[in-house]
Coordinates of C-alpha atoms and ligand atoms in Angstrom, one line a residue:
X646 CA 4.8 8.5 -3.6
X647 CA 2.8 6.9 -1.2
X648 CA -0.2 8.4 0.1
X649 CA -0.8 8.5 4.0
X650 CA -3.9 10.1 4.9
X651 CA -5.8 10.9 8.3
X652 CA -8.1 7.9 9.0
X653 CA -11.4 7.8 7.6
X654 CA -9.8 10.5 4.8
X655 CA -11.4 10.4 0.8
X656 CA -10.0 12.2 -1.9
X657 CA -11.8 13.0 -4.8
X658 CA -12.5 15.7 -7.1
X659 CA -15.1 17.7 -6.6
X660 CA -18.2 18.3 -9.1
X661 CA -19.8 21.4 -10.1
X662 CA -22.4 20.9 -7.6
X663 CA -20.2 21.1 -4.9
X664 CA -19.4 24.7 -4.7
X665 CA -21.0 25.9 -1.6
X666 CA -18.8 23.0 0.4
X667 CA -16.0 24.3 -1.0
X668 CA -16.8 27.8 0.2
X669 CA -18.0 26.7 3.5
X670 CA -14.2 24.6 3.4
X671 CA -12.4 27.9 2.3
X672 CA -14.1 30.3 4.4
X673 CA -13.2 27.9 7.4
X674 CA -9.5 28.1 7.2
X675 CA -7.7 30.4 9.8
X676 CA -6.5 33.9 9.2
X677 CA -3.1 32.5 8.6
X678 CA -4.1 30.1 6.0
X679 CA -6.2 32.2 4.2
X680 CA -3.6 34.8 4.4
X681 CA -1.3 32.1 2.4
X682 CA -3.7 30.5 0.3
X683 CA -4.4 34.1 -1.3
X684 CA -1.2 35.3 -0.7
X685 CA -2.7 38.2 1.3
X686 CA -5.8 39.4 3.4
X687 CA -8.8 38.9 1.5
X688 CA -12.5 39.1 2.8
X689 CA -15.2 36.9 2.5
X690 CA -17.0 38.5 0.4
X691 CA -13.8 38.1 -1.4
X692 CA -13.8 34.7 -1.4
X693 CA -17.1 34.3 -2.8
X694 CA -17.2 36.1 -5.4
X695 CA -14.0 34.3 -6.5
X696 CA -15.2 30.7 -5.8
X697 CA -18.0 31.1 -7.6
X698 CA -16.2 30.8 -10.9
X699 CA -14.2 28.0 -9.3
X700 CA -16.1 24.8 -10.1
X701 CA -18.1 26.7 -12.9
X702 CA -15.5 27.1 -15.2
X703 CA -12.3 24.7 -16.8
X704 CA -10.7 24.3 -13.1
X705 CA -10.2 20.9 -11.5
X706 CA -10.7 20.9 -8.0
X707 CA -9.7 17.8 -5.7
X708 CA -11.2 17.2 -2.4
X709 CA -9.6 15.3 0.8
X710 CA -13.1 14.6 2.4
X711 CA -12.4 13.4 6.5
X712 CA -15.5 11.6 8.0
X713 CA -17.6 13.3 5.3
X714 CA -16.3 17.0 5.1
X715 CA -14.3 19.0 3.1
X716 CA -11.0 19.5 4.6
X717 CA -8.6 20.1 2.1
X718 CA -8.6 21.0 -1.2
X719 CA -6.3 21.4 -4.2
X720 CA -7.1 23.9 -7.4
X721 CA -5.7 23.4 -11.1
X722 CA -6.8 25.9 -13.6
X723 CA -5.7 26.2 -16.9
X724 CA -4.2 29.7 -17.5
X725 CA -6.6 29.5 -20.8
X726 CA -5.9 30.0 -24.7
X727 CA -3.1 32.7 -24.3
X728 CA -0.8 30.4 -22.7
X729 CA -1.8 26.6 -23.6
X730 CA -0.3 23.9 -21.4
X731 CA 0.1 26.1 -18.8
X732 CA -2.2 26.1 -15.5
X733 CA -2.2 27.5 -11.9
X734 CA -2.4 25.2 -8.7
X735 CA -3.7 26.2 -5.2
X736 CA -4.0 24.5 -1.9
X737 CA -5.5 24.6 1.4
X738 CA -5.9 22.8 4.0
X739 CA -7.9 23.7 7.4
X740 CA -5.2 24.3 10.5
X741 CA -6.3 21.0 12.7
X742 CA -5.7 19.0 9.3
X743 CA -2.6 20.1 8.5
X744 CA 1.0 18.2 8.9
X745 CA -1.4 14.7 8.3
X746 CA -0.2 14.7 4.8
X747 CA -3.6 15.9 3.2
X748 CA -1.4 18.6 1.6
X749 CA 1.3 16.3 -0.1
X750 CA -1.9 13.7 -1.1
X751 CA -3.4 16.4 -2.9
X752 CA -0.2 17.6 -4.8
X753 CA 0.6 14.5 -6.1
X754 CA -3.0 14.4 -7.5
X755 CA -2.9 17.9 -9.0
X756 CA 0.4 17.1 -10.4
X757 CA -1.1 13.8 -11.9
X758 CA -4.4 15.5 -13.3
X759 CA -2.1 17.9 -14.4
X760 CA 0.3 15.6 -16.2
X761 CA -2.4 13.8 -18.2
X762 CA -4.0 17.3 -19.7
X763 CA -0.3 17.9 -21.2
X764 CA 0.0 20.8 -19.2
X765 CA 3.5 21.0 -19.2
X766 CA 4.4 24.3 -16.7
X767 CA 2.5 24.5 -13.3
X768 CA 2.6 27.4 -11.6
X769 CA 2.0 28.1 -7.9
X770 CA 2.0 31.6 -5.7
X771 CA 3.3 31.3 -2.7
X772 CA 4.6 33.6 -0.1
X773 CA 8.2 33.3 0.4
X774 CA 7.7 33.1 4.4
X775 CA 5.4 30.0 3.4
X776 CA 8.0 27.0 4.7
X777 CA 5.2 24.6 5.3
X778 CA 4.3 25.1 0.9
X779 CA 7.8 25.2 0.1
X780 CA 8.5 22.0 1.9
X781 CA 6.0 20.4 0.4
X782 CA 6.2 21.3 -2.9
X783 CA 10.4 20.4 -2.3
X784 CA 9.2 16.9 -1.4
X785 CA 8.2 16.2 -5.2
X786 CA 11.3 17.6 -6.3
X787 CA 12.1 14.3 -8.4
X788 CA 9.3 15.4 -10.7
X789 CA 9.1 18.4 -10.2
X790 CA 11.4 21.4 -10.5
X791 CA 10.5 24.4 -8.2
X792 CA 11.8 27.9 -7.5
X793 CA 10.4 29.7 -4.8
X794 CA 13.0 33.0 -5.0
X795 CA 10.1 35.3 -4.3
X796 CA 6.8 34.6 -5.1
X797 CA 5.7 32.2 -7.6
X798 CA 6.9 28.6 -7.9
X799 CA 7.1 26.8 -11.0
X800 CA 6.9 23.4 -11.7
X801 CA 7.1 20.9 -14.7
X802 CA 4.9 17.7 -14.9
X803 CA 5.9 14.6 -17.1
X804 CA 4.5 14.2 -20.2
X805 CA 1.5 11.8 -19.9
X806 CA 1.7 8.2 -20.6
X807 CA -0.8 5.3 -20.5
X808 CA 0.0 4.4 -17.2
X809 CA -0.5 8.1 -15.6
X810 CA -4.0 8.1 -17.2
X811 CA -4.6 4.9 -15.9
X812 CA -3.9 5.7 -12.3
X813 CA -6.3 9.1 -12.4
X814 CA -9.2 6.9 -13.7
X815 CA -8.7 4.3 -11.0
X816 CA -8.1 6.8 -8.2
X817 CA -11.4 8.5 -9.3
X818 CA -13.3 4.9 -9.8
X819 CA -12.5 4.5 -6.0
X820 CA -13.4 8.4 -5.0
X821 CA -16.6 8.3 -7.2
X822 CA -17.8 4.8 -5.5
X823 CA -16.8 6.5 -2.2
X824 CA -18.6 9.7 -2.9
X825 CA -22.0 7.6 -4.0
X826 CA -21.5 5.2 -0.5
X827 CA -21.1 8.4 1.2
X828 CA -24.7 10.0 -0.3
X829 CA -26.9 7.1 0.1
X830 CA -25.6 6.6 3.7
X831 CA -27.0 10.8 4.2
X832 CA -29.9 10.3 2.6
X833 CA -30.6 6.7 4.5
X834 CA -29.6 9.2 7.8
X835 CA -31.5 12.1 6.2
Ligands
COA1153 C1 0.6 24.3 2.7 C2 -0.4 23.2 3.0 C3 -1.3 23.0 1.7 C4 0.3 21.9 3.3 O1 -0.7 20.9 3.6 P1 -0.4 19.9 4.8 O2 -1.5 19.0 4.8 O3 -0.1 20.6 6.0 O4 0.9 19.2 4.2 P2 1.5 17.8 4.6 O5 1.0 17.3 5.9 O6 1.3 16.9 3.4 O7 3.0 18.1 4.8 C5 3.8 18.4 3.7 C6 5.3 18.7 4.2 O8 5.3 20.0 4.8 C7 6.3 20.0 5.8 N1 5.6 20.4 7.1 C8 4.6 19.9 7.7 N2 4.3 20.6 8.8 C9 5.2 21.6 8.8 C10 5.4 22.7 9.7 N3 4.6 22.9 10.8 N4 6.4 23.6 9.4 C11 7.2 23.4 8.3 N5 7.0 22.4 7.4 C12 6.0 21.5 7.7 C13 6.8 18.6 5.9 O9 8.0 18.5 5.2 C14 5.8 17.8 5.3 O10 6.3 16.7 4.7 P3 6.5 15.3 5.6 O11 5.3 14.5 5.1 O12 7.8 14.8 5.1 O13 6.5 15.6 7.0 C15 -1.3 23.6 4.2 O14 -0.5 23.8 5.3 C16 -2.2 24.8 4.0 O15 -3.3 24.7 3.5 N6 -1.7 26.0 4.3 C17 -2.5 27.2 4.2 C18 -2.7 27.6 2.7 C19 -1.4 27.6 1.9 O16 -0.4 27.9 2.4 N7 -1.5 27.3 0.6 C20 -0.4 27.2 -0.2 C21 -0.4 28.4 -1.2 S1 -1.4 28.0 -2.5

């Protein structure tokens, strides 16, 4: 699928690092988005707590950075041990961001990181009054098969081949180049 992003628009994943920008990103996202992202009111508080185990642990998290900031992000965690090749995904994207395509750019690449750590059955929670998820998750429908009855939608990446890993190691050769432009030009400013 072809990726069309906001201009000026990076996506990479993010490293351990990185956690407080991803908090600062999550704790930015409208009562309505949070409200879907956690499929329910949470605090912040809340959200700390919880994204402190985010980067720390075997997630993977991708970043759509725009002009420098995080603006989107996209969460795959392995559901561990008990149930192997199995993972959870999670997106958000803050509200002046969204319909740009930040959320379908992200998906594809969860999907792909997904694909190439054989997990083979993706699941994601979302509300069943959550069209804008549903359509997006409907638009990769040709690898992906989703129910969204209720609550949680399942989906099946490929198996990996060469040619999947291949395009996750280019795509992060060109985020982590990006990402290294991005902190000399701060520290030059800085
Ligand atoms: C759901 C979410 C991740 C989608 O991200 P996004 O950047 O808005 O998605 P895209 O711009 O890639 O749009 C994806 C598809 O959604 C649909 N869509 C876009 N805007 C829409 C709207 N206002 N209403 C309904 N569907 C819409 C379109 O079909 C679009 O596909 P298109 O490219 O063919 O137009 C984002 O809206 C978000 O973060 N929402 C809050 C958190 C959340 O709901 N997370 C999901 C649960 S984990």
């Amino acid at each position: 699928m072809q990726e069309v992003l906001p201009e000026g628009a990076v996506i990479r994943k993010l490293w351990v690092g990185e956690a407080a920008i991803y908090r600062e990103h999550v704790l930015r996202l409208d009562a309505q988005s949070r409200h879907n992202r956690f499929g329910g009111g949470v605090s912040d508080a809340y959200i700390e707590t919880y994204l402190n185990f985010s980067l720390a642990d075997d997630a993977i998290v991708h970043g759509c950075f725009i002009d420098g900031a995080l603006r989107g992000a996209a969460e795959l965690r392995p559901l561990g041990s008990d149930r192997p090749n199995e993972a959870e995904a999670a997106l958000s994207v803050e509200k002046p961001w969204q319909s740009h395509g930040v959320g379908s750019a992200l998906l594809a690449r969860t999907l792909l990181a997904a694909r190439n750590r054989g997990i083979r059955r993706l699941h994601m929670a979302c509300l069943a009054d959550n069209e804008r998820m549903q359509q997006l998750a409907r638009k990769f429908d040709a690898e992906l098969s989703v129910e969204f009855g209720s609550v949680i939608g399942e989906v099946a990446p490929s198996r990996p081949t060469p040619l999947s890993l291949m395009r996750e190691l280019l795509t992060e050769g060109h985020g982590l180049a990006t990402a290294m432009l991005d902190l000399q030009s701060r520290m030059l400013r800085g």
